[in-house]
Amino acid sequence: MSPTEPHIITEVRELRGWAEQMRAEGRRIALVPTMGALHEGHLSLVRLAHARADRVVVSIFVNPTQFGPNEDLKHYPRDLASDLSRLRGNGVDVVFTPSVREMYPEGGATWVEVERLGEGMCGRHRPGHFRGVTTIVARLFNVARPHVAVFGEKDYQQLVVIRRMARDLLFDLEIVAGPTVREPDGLAMSSRNAYLTPEARQQARALNAALHEVRELVRSGELDSKRLVAAARNRIEKEPLAEIDYIEIRDAGSLEPLSRLDRRAVLGLAVRVAATRLIDNTILEAV
Ligand code: AMP
């Protein structure tokens, strides 16, 4: 791991120049896109990136186009100094922290949108969200020109959508997925966990508990999606502060709804715990 301080770049032009130079020297570049408020989950992706490339770029950009009008764009946690100190010692070469104007030059009219895959699950509850995600990720790919880009399985639908975008737009890079990093009690790490009051934090454990219960049911032979979803719903509804956005079982690759677990599937859920929207998922495999 490099003990050196990452180089902070705020301009598209400078990152382009850096990437061009690295490529000319034959270096492999890995990109880890984030919105900051970094935690162990993000750092695990940085370590994956470091293992797969010679140079690591972490972008920190709270992307306005992926937030809906009533979402938390204004209040999203931002603390660059703390993020930089977390990244130190993890082998990051460049931290890219552009302004909104830098990533979205005035008068822009171009969007990147993956049809269908981005429509259900989180897409249904956050209209325009994935269009914002794919638009910024495509722009970051064009500027950082990575050979490898690393994303977390925590945002499972996002991962599937980005893989499809990269494939469809012929981006010449590899998408690598990192497993979800959890708190000791099982709650998936998220920048939004900071919003939770102690009481809500306690009740948020129900998300992972529900995933665990469903995996156990599958192991004991239950393959009916409705019954599996009902079990997850029952577990989460025990918590007075929890309000379910969705719980769905879908094909793990195509994200088509599945009524029966006859192939590899993903159980995805989104729950508001005292107004903080949390997501989690698990892969389900009938044996
Ligand atoms: P975010 O900053 O929340 O936009 O996330 C940036 C990247 O980190 C995305 O690829 C996320 O999927 C990933 N990520 C977020 N939380 C976790 C976690 N708990 N474990 C692994 N990866 C994560």
Short mmCIF file of C-alpha atoms and ligand atoms in Angstrom, two decimals:
data_model
loop_
_atom_site.label_atom_id
_atom_site.label_comp_id
_atom_site.label_asym_id
_atom_site.label_seq_id
_atom_site.Cartn_x
_atom_site.Cartn_y
_atom_site.Cartn_z
CA MET A 1 0.00 0.00 0.00
CA SER A 2 1.30 3.42 -0.87
CA PRO A 3 1.84 5.62 2.18
CA THR A 4 1.79 8.74 0.00
CA GLU A 5 -0.98 11.32 0.00
CA PRO A 6 -3.40 11.03 -2.89
CA HIS A 7 -3.23 13.80 -5.46
CA ILE A 8 -6.42 15.83 -5.43
CA ILE A 9 -7.81 16.72 -8.83
CA THR A 10 -10.87 18.91 -9.30
CA GLU A 11 -10.78 19.55 -13.06
CA VAL A 12 -11.82 17.25 -15.88
CA ARG A 13 -8.95 18.51 -17.98
CA GLU A 14 -6.34 17.61 -15.37
CA LEU A 15 -7.71 14.11 -14.76
CA ARG A 16 -7.82 13.48 -18.50
CA GLY A 17 -4.16 14.53 -18.79
CA TRP A 18 -3.18 12.30 -15.87
CA ALA A 19 -5.06 9.30 -17.31
CA GLU A 20 -3.50 9.84 -20.71
CA GLN A 21 -0.04 9.89 -19.17
CA MET A 22 -0.69 6.73 -17.13
CA ARG A 23 -1.96 4.92 -20.20
CA ALA A 24 1.05 6.04 -22.20
CA GLU A 25 3.28 4.56 -19.48
CA GLY A 26 1.35 1.28 -19.73
CA ARG A 27 -0.30 1.58 -16.30
CA ARG A 28 -3.65 0.00 -15.52
CA ILE A 29 -6.11 2.46 -13.99
CA ALA A 30 -8.89 1.48 -11.57
CA LEU A 31 -11.77 3.82 -10.74
CA VAL A 32 -13.90 3.68 -7.60
CA PRO A 33 -16.85 6.09 -7.93
CA THR A 34 -18.31 7.31 -4.61
CA MET A 35 -20.37 10.10 -3.17
CA GLY A 36 -18.03 10.47 -0.19
CA ALA A 37 -18.88 10.04 3.52
CA LEU A 38 -16.54 7.10 3.15
CA HIS A 39 -16.79 3.99 5.31
CA GLU A 40 -15.27 0.50 5.37
CA GLY A 41 -17.51 -0.56 2.46
CA HIS A 42 -15.93 2.04 0.22
CA LEU A 43 -12.44 1.16 1.48
CA SER A 44 -13.01 -2.51 0.64
CA LEU A 45 -13.65 -1.42 -2.97
CA VAL A 46 -10.47 0.66 -2.93
CA ARG A 47 -8.53 -2.42 -1.84
CA LEU A 48 -10.08 -4.46 -4.64
CA ALA A 49 -9.13 -1.70 -7.08
CA HIS A 50 -5.58 -1.64 -5.76
CA ALA A 51 -5.24 -5.39 -6.26
CA ARG A 52 -6.35 -5.14 -9.88
CA ALA A 53 -4.56 -2.09 -11.19
CA ASP A 54 -1.40 -0.02 -10.94
CA ARG A 55 -3.14 3.27 -10.26
CA VAL A 56 -6.32 3.93 -8.27
CA VAL A 57 -8.67 6.88 -8.72
CA VAL A 58 -11.43 7.47 -6.18
CA SER A 59 -14.06 9.96 -7.25
CA ILE A 60 -16.00 11.81 -4.59
CA PHE A 61 -18.98 13.56 -6.13
CA VAL A 62 -22.47 13.95 -4.71
CA ASN A 63 -24.24 13.62 -8.02
CA PRO A 64 -27.32 15.87 -8.05
CA THR A 65 -28.99 14.16 -11.01
CA GLN A 66 -29.52 10.90 -9.13
CA PHE A 67 -31.51 12.55 -6.34
CA GLY A 68 -35.26 13.11 -6.63
CA PRO A 69 -36.83 16.48 -5.75
CA ASN A 70 -37.82 15.31 -2.25
CA GLU A 71 -34.63 13.43 -1.46
CA ASP A 72 -31.61 14.24 0.68
CA LEU A 73 -29.27 15.97 -1.83
CA LYS A 74 -28.97 19.07 0.36
CA HIS A 75 -28.34 17.14 3.56
CA TYR A 76 -26.20 14.33 2.14
CA PRO A 77 -23.14 14.08 4.44
CA ARG A 78 -20.10 15.86 3.01
CA ASP A 79 -16.75 15.87 4.79
CA LEU A 80 -13.80 15.90 2.42
CA ALA A 81 -11.16 16.21 5.14
CA SER A 82 -12.41 13.09 6.90
CA ASP A 83 -12.73 11.22 3.58
CA LEU A 84 -9.15 12.08 2.68
CA SER A 85 -7.87 10.88 6.01
CA ARG A 86 -9.73 7.56 5.56
CA LEU A 87 -8.22 7.09 2.13
CA ARG A 88 -4.68 7.73 3.37
CA GLY A 89 -2.59 4.58 3.44
CA ASN A 90 -4.92 2.66 1.14
CA GLY A 91 -2.93 3.08 -2.04
CA VAL A 92 -5.08 5.76 -3.68
CA ASP A 93 -3.23 7.81 -6.28
CA VAL A 94 -5.89 10.34 -7.21
CA VAL A 95 -8.99 11.68 -5.49
CA PHE A 96 -11.23 13.34 -8.05
CA THR A 97 -13.57 15.90 -6.45
CA PRO A 98 -15.09 17.91 -9.29
CA SER A 99 -17.69 20.66 -8.94
CA VAL A 100 -21.18 20.12 -10.34
CA ARG A 101 -20.43 22.58 -13.16
CA GLU A 102 -17.30 20.61 -14.05
CA MET A 103 -19.25 17.35 -14.51
CA TYR A 104 -22.34 19.00 -15.98
CA PRO A 105 -21.18 21.84 -18.21
CA GLU A 106 -23.83 24.46 -18.77
CA GLY A 107 -26.39 23.73 -21.43
CA GLY A 108 -25.98 19.95 -21.22
CA ALA A 109 -28.80 17.95 -22.82
CA THR A 110 -27.48 14.40 -22.91
CA TRP A 111 -28.53 11.53 -20.67
CA VAL A 112 -27.53 7.91 -20.50
CA GLU A 113 -30.44 5.62 -19.71
CA VAL A 114 -30.62 1.85 -19.54
CA GLU A 115 -34.14 0.71 -20.41
CA ARG A 116 -36.09 -1.80 -18.31
CA LEU A 117 -33.33 -2.81 -15.84
CA GLY A 118 -33.58 0.58 -14.18
CA GLU A 119 -37.38 0.64 -14.03
CA GLY A 120 -38.44 -1.72 -11.22
CA MET A 121 -37.30 -2.00 -7.60
CA CYS A 122 -35.44 1.20 -6.64
CA GLY A 123 -36.19 2.65 -10.08
CA ARG A 124 -39.93 2.59 -9.38
CA HIS A 125 -39.52 4.37 -6.06
CA ARG A 126 -36.86 6.80 -7.27
CA PRO A 127 -37.86 7.88 -10.78
CA GLY A 128 -34.86 9.18 -12.74
CA HIS A 129 -32.39 7.83 -10.17
CA PHE A 130 -30.65 5.31 -12.40
CA ARG A 131 -30.61 7.71 -15.33
CA GLY A 132 -28.63 10.06 -13.07
CA VAL A 133 -26.33 7.25 -12.00
CA THR A 134 -25.56 6.00 -15.51
CA THR A 135 -25.12 9.52 -16.81
CA ILE A 136 -22.51 10.41 -14.19
CA VAL A 137 -20.75 7.04 -14.35
CA ALA A 138 -20.44 7.27 -18.15
CA ARG A 139 -18.95 10.75 -17.75
CA LEU A 140 -16.52 9.52 -15.09
CA PHE A 141 -15.49 6.63 -17.36
CA ASN A 142 -14.82 9.11 -20.17
CA VAL A 143 -12.63 11.30 -17.98
CA ALA A 144 -10.72 8.79 -15.81
CA ARG A 145 -10.48 6.25 -18.66
CA PRO A 146 -10.19 3.30 -16.27
CA HIS A 147 -9.33 -0.27 -17.25
CA VAL A 148 -11.29 -1.45 -14.21
CA ALA A 149 -14.19 0.14 -12.33
CA VAL A 150 -15.28 -1.18 -8.96
CA PHE A 151 -18.83 -1.10 -7.56
CA GLY A 152 -20.48 -2.58 -4.47
CA GLU A 153 -23.03 -5.41 -4.47
CA LYS A 154 -24.80 -3.43 -1.75
CA ASP A 155 -26.38 -1.43 -4.60
CA TYR A 156 -27.26 -4.54 -6.57
CA GLN A 157 -29.60 -3.02 -9.12
CA GLN A 158 -27.09 -0.22 -9.75
CA LEU A 159 -24.40 -2.81 -10.41
CA VAL A 160 -26.57 -4.65 -12.94
CA VAL A 161 -27.56 -1.38 -14.64
CA ILE A 162 -23.94 -0.18 -14.87
CA ARG A 163 -22.72 -3.51 -16.25
CA ARG A 164 -25.36 -3.27 -18.96
CA MET A 165 -24.50 0.34 -19.74
CA ALA A 166 -20.79 -0.48 -20.04
CA ARG A 167 -21.58 -3.39 -22.33
CA ASP A 168 -24.10 -1.55 -24.49
CA LEU A 169 -21.96 1.58 -24.91
CA LEU A 170 -18.86 -0.53 -25.70
CA PHE A 171 -16.81 0.90 -22.84
CA ASP A 172 -13.48 -0.87 -22.95
CA LEU A 173 -13.23 -1.75 -19.27
CA GLU A 174 -13.97 -4.41 -16.72
CA ILE A 175 -16.63 -3.94 -14.04
CA VAL A 176 -15.64 -5.56 -10.76
CA ALA A 177 -18.12 -6.11 -7.92
CA GLY A 178 -17.24 -6.05 -4.23
CA PRO A 179 -19.25 -7.85 -1.53
CA THR A 180 -21.36 -5.86 0.94
CA VAL A 181 -19.46 -4.85 4.06
CA ARG A 182 -21.59 -4.93 7.23
CA GLU A 183 -21.50 -3.56 10.74
CA PRO A 184 -20.85 -6.21 13.42
CA ASP A 185 -24.63 -6.62 13.95
CA GLY A 186 -25.24 -7.19 10.25
CA LEU A 187 -26.51 -3.78 9.09
CA ALA A 188 -25.04 -3.01 5.68
CA MET A 189 -22.68 -0.04 5.91
CA SER A 190 -24.08 3.05 4.26
CA SER A 191 -23.34 6.75 4.36
CA ARG A 192 -27.02 7.20 5.24
CA ASN A 193 -26.70 5.14 8.45
CA ALA A 194 -25.41 8.38 10.01
CA TYR A 195 -28.99 9.74 9.84
CA LEU A 196 -30.33 7.01 12.16
CA THR A 197 -31.23 7.82 15.77
CA PRO A 198 -30.13 5.12 18.26
CA GLU A 199 -33.67 3.71 18.27
CA ALA A 200 -33.89 3.62 14.47
CA ARG A 201 -30.39 2.17 14.28
CA GLN A 202 -31.50 -0.69 16.53
CA GLN A 203 -34.59 -1.37 14.41
CA ALA A 204 -32.57 -1.20 11.18
CA ARG A 205 -31.08 -4.57 12.11
CA ALA A 206 -34.35 -6.05 10.85
CA LEU A 207 -33.23 -5.66 7.22
CA ASN A 208 -30.36 -8.09 7.50
CA ALA A 209 -32.36 -10.29 9.86
CA ALA A 210 -35.07 -10.58 7.19
CA LEU A 211 -32.52 -11.52 4.52
CA HIS A 212 -31.12 -14.14 6.86
CA GLU A 213 -34.57 -15.62 7.55
CA VAL A 214 -35.32 -15.88 3.85
CA ARG A 215 -32.01 -17.62 3.14
CA GLU A 216 -32.86 -20.11 5.89
CA LEU A 217 -36.30 -20.75 4.38
CA VAL A 218 -34.76 -21.35 0.96
CA ARG A 219 -32.30 -23.74 2.54
CA SER A 220 -35.20 -25.66 4.05
CA GLY A 221 -36.84 -25.99 0.62
CA GLU A 222 -39.23 -23.03 0.32
CA LEU A 223 -39.04 -21.79 -3.28
CA ASP A 224 -42.22 -19.75 -3.62
CA SER A 225 -41.37 -16.05 -4.00
CA LYS A 226 -44.63 -14.82 -2.46
CA ARG A 227 -44.08 -16.83 0.70
CA LEU A 228 -40.43 -15.80 0.91
CA VAL A 229 -41.30 -12.14 0.46
CA ALA A 230 -44.07 -12.48 3.07
CA ALA A 231 -41.55 -13.86 5.57
CA ALA A 232 -39.23 -10.91 5.00
CA ARG A 233 -42.17 -8.51 5.26
CA ASN A 234 -43.31 -10.06 8.57
CA ARG A 235 -39.86 -9.72 10.04
CA ILE A 236 -39.49 -6.07 9.06
CA GLU A 237 -43.03 -5.10 10.05
CA LYS A 238 -42.20 -6.06 13.64
CA GLU A 239 -40.28 -2.80 13.86
CA PRO A 240 -42.57 0.18 14.55
CA LEU A 241 -40.27 2.69 12.81
CA ALA A 242 -39.88 0.61 9.63
CA GLU A 243 -41.89 1.34 6.51
CA ILE A 244 -41.29 -0.94 3.53
CA ASP A 245 -40.75 0.60 0.07
CA TYR A 246 -40.46 -2.77 -1.62
CA ILE A 247 -39.33 -6.34 -1.12
CA GLU A 248 -38.90 -8.25 -4.36
CA ILE A 249 -37.36 -11.43 -5.70
CA ARG A 250 -35.93 -11.20 -9.18
CA ASP A 251 -33.66 -13.07 -11.56
CA ALA A 252 -30.13 -12.21 -10.39
CA GLY A 253 -28.93 -11.46 -13.94
CA SER A 254 -31.87 -10.03 -15.86
CA LEU A 255 -33.80 -8.62 -12.85
CA GLU A 256 -37.00 -10.14 -14.28
CA PRO A 257 -39.57 -10.78 -11.54
CA LEU A 258 -39.55 -14.43 -10.41
CA SER A 259 -42.55 -16.20 -8.91
CA ARG A 260 -40.47 -19.26 -8.09
CA LEU A 261 -36.81 -19.74 -7.26
CA ASP A 262 -35.96 -21.93 -10.24
CA ARG A 263 -32.70 -20.09 -10.93
CA ARG A 264 -30.21 -17.78 -9.26
CA ALA A 265 -32.18 -14.92 -7.77
CA VAL A 266 -31.75 -11.73 -5.80
CA LEU A 267 -33.97 -10.63 -2.96
CA GLY A 268 -33.81 -6.85 -2.89
CA LEU A 269 -35.45 -4.58 -0.38
CA ALA A 270 -35.75 -0.92 0.49
CA VAL A 271 -37.09 0.17 3.86
CA ARG A 272 -37.53 3.57 5.43
CA VAL A 273 -36.53 3.42 9.05
CA ALA A 274 -37.78 6.63 10.67
CA ALA A 275 -37.59 8.30 7.22
CA THR A 276 -34.05 7.12 6.42
CA ARG A 277 -34.21 4.99 3.32
CA LEU A 278 -32.02 1.90 3.58
CA ILE A 279 -31.46 -0.81 1.00
CA ASP A 280 -30.05 -4.31 1.19
CA ASN A 281 -30.11 -7.53 -0.79
CA THR A 282 -29.05 -11.12 -0.82
CA ILE A 283 -28.46 -13.67 -3.52
CA LEU A 284 -30.76 -16.70 -3.26
CA GLU A 285 -29.75 -19.99 -4.75
CA ALA A 286 -31.96 -23.03 -4.55
CA VAL A 287 -29.77 -26.08 -4.12
P1 AMP B 1 -22.02 5.63 -2.56
O1 AMP B 1 -20.94 6.51 -2.03
O2 AMP B 1 -23.03 5.24 -1.53
O3 AMP B 1 -22.59 6.12 -3.84
O4 AMP B 1 -21.32 4.26 -2.92
C1 AMP B 1 -20.16 4.20 -3.69
C2 AMP B 1 -19.83 2.75 -3.97
O5 AMP B 1 -19.63 2.07 -2.75
C3 AMP B 1 -20.96 2.02 -4.70
O6 AMP B 1 -20.38 1.15 -5.67
C4 AMP B 1 -21.62 1.26 -3.60
O7 AMP B 1 -22.27 0.09 -4.04
C5 AMP B 1 -20.43 0.92 -2.71
N1 AMP B 1 -20.86 0.62 -1.34
C6 AMP B 1 -21.67 1.36 -0.54
N2 AMP B 1 -21.86 0.75 0.64
C7 AMP B 1 -21.17 -0.42 0.58
C8 AMP B 1 -20.97 -1.51 1.49
N3 AMP B 1 -21.56 -1.53 2.69
N4 AMP B 1 -20.19 -2.54 1.10
C9 AMP B 1 -19.60 -2.54 -0.13
N5 AMP B 1 -19.74 -1.54 -1.02
C10 AMP B 1 -20.51 -0.50 -0.68
#
